[in-house]
Tab-separated table of C-alpha atoms and ligand atoms in Angstrom:
chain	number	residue	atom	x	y	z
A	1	UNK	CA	11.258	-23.445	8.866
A	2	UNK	CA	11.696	-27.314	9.117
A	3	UNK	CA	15.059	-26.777	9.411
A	4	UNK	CA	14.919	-24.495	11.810
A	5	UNK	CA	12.646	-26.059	13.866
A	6	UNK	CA	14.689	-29.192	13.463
A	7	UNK	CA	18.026	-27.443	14.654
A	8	UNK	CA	16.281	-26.566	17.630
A	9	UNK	CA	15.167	-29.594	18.901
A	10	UNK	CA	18.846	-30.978	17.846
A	11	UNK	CA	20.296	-28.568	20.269
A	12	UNK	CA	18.395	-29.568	23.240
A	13	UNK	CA	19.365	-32.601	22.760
A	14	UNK	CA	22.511	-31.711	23.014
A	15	UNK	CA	21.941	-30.664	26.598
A	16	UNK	CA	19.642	-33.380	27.664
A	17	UNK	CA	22.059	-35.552	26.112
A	18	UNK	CA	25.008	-34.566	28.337
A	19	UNK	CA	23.414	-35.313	31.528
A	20	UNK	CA	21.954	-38.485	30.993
A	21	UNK	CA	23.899	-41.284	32.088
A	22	UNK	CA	23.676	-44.762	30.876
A	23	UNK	CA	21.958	-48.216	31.842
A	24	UNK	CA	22.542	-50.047	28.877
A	25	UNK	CA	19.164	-51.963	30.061
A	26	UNK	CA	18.346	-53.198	26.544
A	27	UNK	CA	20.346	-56.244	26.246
A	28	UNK	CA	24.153	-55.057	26.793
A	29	UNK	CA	26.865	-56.384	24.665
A	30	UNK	CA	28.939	-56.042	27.879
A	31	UNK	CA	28.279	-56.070	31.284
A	32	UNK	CA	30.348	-52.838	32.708
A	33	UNK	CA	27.336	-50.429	32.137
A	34	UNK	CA	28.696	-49.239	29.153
A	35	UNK	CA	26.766	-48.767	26.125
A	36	UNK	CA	27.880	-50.427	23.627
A	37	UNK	CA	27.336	-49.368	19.599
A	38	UNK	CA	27.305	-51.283	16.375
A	39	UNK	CA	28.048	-48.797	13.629
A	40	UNK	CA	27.818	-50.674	9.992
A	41	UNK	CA	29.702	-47.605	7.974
A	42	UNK	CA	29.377	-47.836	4.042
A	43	UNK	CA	32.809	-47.737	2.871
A	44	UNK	CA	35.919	-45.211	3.034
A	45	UNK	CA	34.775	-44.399	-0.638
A	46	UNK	CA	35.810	-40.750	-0.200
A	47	UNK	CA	37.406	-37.901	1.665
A	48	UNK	CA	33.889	-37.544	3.217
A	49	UNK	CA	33.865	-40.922	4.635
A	50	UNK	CA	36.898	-40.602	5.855
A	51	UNK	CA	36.068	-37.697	7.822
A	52	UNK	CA	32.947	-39.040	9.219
A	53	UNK	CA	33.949	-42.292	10.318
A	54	UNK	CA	36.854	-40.188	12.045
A	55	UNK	CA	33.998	-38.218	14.175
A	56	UNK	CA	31.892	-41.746	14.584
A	57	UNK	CA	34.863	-42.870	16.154
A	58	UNK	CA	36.241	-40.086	18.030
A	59	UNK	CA	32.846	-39.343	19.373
A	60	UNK	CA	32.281	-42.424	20.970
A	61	UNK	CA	35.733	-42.103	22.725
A	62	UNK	CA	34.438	-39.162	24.169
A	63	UNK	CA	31.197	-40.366	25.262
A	64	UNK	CA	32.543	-43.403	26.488
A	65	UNK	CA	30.619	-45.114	24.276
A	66	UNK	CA	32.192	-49.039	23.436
A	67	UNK	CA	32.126	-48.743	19.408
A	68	UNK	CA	32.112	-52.141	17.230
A	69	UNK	CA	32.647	-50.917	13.657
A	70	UNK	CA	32.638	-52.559	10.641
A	71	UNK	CA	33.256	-51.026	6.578
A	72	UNK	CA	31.321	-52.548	4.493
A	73	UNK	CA	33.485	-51.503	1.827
A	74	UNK	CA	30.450	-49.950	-0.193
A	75	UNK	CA	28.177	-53.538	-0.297
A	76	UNK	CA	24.655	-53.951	0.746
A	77	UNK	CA	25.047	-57.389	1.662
A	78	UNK	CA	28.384	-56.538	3.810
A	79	UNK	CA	25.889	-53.969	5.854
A	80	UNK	CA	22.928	-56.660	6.446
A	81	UNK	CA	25.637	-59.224	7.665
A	82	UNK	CA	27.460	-56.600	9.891
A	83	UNK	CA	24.057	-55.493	11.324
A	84	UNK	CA	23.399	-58.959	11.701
A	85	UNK	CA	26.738	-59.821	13.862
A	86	UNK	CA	25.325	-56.621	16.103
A	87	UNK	CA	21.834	-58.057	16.936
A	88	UNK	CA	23.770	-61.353	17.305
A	89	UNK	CA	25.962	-59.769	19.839
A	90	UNK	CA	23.381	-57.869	21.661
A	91	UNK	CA	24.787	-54.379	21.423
A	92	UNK	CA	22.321	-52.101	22.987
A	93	UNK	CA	22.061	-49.339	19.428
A	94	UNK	CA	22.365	-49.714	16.078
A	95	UNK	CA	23.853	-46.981	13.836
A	96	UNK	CA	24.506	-47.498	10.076
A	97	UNK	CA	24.714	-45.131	7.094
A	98	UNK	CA	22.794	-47.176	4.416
A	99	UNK	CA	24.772	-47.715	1.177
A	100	UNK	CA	21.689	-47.580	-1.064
A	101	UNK	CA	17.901	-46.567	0.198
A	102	UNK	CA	16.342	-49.904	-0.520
A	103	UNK	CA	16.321	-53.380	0.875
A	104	UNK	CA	16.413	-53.280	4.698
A	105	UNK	CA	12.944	-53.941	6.009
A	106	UNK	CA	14.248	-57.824	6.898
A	107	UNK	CA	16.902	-56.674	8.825
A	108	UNK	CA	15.370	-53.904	10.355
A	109	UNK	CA	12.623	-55.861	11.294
A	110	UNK	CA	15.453	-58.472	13.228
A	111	UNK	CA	16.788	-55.604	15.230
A	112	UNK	CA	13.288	-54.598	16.101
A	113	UNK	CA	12.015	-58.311	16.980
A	114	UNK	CA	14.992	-58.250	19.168
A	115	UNK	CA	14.814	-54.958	20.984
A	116	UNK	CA	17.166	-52.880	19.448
A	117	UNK	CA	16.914	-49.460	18.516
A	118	UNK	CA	18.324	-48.311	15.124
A	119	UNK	CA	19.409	-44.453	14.093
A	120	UNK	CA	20.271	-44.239	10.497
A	121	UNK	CA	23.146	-41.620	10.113
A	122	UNK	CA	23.878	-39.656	6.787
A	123	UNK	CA	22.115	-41.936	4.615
A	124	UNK	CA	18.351	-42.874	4.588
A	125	UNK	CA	16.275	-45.733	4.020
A	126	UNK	CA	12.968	-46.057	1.891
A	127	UNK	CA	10.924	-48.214	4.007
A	128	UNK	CA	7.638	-47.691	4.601
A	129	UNK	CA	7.546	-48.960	8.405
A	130	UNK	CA	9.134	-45.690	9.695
A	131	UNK	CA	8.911	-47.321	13.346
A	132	UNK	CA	11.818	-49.649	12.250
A	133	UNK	CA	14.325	-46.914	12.930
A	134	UNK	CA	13.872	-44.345	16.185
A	135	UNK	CA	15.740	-41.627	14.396
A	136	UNK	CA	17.481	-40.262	11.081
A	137	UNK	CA	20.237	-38.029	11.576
A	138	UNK	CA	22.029	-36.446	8.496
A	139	UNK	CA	21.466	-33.347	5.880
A	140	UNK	CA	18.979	-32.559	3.582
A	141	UNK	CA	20.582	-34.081	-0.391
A	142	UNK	CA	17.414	-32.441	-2.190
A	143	UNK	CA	18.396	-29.103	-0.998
A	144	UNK	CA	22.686	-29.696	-1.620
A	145	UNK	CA	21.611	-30.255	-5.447
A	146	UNK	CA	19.454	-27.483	-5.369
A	147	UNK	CA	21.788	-25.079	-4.031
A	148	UNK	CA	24.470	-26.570	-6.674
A	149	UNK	CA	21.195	-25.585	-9.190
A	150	UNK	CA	20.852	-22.603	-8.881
A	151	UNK	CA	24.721	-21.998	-8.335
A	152	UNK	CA	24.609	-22.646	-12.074
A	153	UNK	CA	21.313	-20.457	-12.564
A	154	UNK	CA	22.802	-17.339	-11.182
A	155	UNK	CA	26.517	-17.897	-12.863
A	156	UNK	CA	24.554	-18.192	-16.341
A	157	UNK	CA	22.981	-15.014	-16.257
A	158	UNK	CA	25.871	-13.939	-18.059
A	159	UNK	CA	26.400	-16.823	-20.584
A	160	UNK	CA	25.995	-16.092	-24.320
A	161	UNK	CA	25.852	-19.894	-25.551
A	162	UNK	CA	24.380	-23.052	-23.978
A	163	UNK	CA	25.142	-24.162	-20.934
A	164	UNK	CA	25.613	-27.795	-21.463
A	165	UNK	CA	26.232	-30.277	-18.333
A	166	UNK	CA	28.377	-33.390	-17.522
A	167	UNK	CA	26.591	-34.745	-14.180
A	168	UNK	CA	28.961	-37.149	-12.259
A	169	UNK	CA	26.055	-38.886	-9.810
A	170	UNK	CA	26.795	-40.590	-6.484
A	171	UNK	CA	26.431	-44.611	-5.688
A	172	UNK	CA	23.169	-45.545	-8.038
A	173	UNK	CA	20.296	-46.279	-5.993
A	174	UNK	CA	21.405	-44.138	-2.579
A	175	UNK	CA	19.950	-41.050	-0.930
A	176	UNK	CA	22.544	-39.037	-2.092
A	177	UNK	CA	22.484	-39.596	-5.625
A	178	UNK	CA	18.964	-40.056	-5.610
A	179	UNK	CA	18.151	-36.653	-4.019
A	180	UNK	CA	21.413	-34.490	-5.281
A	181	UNK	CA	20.473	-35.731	-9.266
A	182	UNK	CA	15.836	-34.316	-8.434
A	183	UNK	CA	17.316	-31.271	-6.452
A	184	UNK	CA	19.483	-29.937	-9.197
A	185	UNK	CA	17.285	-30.766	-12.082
A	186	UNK	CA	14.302	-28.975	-9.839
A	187	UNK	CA	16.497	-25.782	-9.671
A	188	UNK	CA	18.065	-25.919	-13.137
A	189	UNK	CA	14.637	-25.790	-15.141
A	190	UNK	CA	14.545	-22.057	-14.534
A	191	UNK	CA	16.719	-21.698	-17.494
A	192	UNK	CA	16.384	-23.145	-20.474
A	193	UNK	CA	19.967	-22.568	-21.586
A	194	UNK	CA	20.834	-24.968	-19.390
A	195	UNK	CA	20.753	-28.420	-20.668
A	196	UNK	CA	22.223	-31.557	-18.803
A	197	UNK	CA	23.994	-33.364	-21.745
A	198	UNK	CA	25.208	-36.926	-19.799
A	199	UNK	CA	24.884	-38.149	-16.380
A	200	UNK	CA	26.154	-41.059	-15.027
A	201	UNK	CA	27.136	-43.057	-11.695
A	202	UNK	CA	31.199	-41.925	-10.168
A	203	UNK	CA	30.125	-44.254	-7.549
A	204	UNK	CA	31.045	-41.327	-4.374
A	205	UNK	CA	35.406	-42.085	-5.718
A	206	UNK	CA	37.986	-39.970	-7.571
A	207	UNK	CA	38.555	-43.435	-9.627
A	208	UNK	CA	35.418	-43.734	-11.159
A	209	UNK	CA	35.292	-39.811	-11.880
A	210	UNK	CA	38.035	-39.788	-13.966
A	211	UNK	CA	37.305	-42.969	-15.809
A	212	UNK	CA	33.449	-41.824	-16.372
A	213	UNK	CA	34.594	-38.215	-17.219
A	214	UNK	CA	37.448	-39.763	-19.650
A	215	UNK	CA	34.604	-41.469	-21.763
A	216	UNK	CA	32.275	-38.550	-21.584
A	217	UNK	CA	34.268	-35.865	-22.250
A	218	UNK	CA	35.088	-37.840	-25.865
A	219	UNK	CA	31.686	-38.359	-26.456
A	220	UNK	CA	30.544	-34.733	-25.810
A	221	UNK	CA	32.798	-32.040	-26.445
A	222	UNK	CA	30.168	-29.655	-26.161
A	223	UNK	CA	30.147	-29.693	-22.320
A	224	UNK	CA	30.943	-26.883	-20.172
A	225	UNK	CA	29.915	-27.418	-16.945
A	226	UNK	CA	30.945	-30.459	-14.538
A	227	UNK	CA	28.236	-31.153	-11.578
A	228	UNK	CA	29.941	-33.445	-9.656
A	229	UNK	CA	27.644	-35.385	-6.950
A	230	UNK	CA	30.790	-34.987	-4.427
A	231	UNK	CA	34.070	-33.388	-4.254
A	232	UNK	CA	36.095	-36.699	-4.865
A	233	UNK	CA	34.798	-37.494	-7.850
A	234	UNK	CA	35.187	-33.943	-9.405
A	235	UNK	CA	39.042	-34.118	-8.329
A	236	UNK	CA	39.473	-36.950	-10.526
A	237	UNK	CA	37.364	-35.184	-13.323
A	238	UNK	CA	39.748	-33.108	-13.083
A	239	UNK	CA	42.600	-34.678	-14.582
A	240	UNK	CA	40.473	-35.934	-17.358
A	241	UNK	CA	39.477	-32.243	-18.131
A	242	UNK	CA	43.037	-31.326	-18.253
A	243	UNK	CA	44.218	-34.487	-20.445
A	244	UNK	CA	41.832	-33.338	-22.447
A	245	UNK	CA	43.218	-30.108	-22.887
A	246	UNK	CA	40.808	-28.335	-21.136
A	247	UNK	CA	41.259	-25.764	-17.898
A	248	UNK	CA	39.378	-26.599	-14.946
A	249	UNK	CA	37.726	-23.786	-13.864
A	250	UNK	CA	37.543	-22.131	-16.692
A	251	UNK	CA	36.855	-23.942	-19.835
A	252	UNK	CA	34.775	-25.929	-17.836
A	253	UNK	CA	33.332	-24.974	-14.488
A	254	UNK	CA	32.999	-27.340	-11.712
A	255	UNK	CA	30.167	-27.414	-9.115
A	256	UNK	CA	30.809	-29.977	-6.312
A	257	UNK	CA	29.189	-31.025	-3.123
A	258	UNK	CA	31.112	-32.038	0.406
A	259	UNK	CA	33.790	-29.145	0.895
A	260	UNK	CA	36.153	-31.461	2.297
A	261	UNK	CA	39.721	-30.012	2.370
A	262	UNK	CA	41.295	-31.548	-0.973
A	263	UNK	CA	37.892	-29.977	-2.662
A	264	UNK	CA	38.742	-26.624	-0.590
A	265	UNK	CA	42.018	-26.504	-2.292
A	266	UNK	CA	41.001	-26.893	-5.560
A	267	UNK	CA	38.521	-24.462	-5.556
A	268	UNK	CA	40.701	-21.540	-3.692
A	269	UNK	CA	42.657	-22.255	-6.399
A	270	UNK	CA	39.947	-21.154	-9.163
A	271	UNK	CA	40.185	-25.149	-10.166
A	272	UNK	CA	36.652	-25.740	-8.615
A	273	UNK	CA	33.850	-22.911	-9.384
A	274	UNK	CA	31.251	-23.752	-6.265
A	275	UNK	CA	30.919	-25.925	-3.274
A	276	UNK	CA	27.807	-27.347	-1.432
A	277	UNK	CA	29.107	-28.423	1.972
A	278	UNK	CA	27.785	-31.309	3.806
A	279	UNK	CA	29.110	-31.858	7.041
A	280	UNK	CA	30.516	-35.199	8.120
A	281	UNK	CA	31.176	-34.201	11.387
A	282	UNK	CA	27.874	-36.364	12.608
A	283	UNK	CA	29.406	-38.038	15.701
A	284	UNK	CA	28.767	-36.211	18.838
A	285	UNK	CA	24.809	-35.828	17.562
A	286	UNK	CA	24.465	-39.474	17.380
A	287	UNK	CA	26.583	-40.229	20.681
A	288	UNK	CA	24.043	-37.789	22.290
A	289	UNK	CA	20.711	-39.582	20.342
A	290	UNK	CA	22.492	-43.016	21.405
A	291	UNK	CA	22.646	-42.505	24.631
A	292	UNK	CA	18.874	-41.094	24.887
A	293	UNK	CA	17.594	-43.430	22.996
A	294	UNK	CA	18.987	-46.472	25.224
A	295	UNK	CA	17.974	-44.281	28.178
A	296	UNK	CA	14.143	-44.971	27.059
A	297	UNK	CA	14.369	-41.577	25.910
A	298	UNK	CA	11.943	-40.623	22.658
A	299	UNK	CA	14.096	-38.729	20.108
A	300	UNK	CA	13.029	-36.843	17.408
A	301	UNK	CA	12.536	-38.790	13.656
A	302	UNK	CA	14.688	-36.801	11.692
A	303	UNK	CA	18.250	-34.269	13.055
A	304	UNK	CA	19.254	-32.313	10.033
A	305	UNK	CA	22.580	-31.226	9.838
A	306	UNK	CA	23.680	-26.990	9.490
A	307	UNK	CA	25.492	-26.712	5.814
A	308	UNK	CA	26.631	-23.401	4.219
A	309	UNK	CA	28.476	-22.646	0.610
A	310	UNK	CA	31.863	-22.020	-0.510
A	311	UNK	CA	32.790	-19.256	-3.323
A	312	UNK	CA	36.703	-19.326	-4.344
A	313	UNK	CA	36.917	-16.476	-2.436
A	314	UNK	CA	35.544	-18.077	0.547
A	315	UNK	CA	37.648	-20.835	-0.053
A	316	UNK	CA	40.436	-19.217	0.659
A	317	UNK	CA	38.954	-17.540	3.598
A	318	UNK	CA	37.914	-20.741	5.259
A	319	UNK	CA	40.845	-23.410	4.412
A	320	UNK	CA	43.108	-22.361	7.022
A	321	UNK	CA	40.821	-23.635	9.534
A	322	UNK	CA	39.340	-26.478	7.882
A	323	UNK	CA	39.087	-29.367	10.172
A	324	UNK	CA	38.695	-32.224	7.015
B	1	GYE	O1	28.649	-36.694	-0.131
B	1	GYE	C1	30.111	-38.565	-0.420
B	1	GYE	C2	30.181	-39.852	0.303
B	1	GYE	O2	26.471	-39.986	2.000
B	1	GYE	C3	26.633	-37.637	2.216
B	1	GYE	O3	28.839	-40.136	0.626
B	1	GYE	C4	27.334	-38.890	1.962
B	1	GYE	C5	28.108	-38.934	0.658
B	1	GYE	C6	29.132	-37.851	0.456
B	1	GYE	O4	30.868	-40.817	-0.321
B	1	GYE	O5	31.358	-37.953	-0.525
């Protein structure tokens, strides 16, 4: 119903947004009327990231929106001194996607002490002073894992053994991982066959993946399931499944979140069992929400973003036109 609602209001802004133009009254990093955007981006940790800062970027082209970007290349303290450069140069919005949920209340505080409004994008933050960002625009992790849950539930109607999981997790300590990791366990309690056997941080990359999945794969040879927090790291599960002799797919199903193209491929080709998507493709929402917000504009707290599921089958049905 939230979500519905949500969508909704997201869509009139999409109107509202495309007839507002732009005073850039709040400061202005420059003086041609344009706004102008800081955008602090985590990292280009994954195929995700990739995709997204590809819409961040292309988006403000199209709104005519001056972008200053910086990659913080997946540190905290990289983010906070990025933000800081933007307050220093007076851009008139903030946007950042928050490596890790806690720790920003300073620097939030600086952008609101100095007039400028914040929108957190993908990512959120845990602070309790909600009125130190206007808006939060980005999908709903608790429901991804849950979907990925009971994914598993329904595929283990059939299962004469135990079901025992490897759980790859995102970056520790950010919305993602934090939120993916209660969702699933939420949805996976409905069957007790169903045991996760090791979890630990991929860090969002194919890298990590393989190297965590190399070390627990030794350590329990009783696993037959992979939840992997994004596609990336599942893809470089994958070749420590196979080194280990094991099929992908098969000997041990993988359950993924993202649906980016690379994890598309692998799971039209019955290498991946089950995607969650979540859409990168955030840019024109938070062009629109910039633009309204530095227009005076309110804006509503929270934009969720529209996800669906992938079978194999779908896979192959939706690869074709995959944009990412
Ligand atoms: O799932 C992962 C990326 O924050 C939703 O970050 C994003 C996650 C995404 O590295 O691939």
């Amino acid at each position: 119903m939230f979500r519905r609602v949500s969508a909704a209001i997201a869509a009139g802004l999409l109107i509202a947004g495309g007839l507002t133009a732009c005073g850039g009254d709040s400061g202005g990093g420059n003086d041609d009327g344009k706004i102008t955007m800081g955008f602090a981006q985590v990292g280009a940790e994954s195929g995700w990231r990739t995709a997204n800062t590809k819409s961040v970027q292309e988006a403000a082209k199209a709104a005519g929106i001056d972008l200053k970007f910086s990659d913080a290349q997946q540190k905290q303290e990289n983010q906070i001194k990025a933000i800081r450069s933007y307050i220093a140069q007076k851009v008139d919005v903030i946007a950042f996607s928050p490596v890790i949920e806690s720790g920003w209340d300073q620097v939030l505080k600086e952008a609101k002490d100095a007039d400028i409004p914040v929108i957190l994008t993908d990512r959120a933050v845990d602070s309790k002073d909600t009125s130190l960002y206007k808006s939060f625009i980005g999908s709903d992790f608790i429901l991804e894992g849950k979907k990925a849950g009971e994914w598993l539930v329904d595929d283990s109607k059939t299962a004469k053994g135990p079901v025992n999981v490897i759980q790859l997790e995102g970056t520790t300590g950010s919305a993602p991982a934090n939120d993916r990791t209660s969702g699933f366990a939420d949805a996976i309690k409905a069957d007790p066959k169903i045991k996760i056997v090791a979890s630990q941080d991929g860090d969002f990359t194919r890298a990590k993946g393989k190297e965590v999945m190399e070390a627990l794969l030794k350590a329990h040879p009783e696993a037959n399931v992979l939840f992997a927090q994004n596609d990336d790291m599942g893809l470089g599960a994958m070749e420590a499944i196979e080194a280990a002799g094991k099929k992908p797919g098969v000997d041990m199903k993988i359950v993924t979140i993202d649906a980016v193209k690379d994890g598309m491929t692998a799971l039209a080709n019955g290498q991946f069992n089950y995607i969650v998507e979540c859409s990168p493709l955030l840019g024109p929402q938070l062009m629109d929400l910039a633009k309204q917000v530095v227009d005076g504009k309110e804006i509503p707290k929270r934009v969720l973003t529209k996800e669906t599921t992938f079978t194999q089958e779908q896979a192959k049905t939706a690869l074709p036109s995959r944009k990412y």
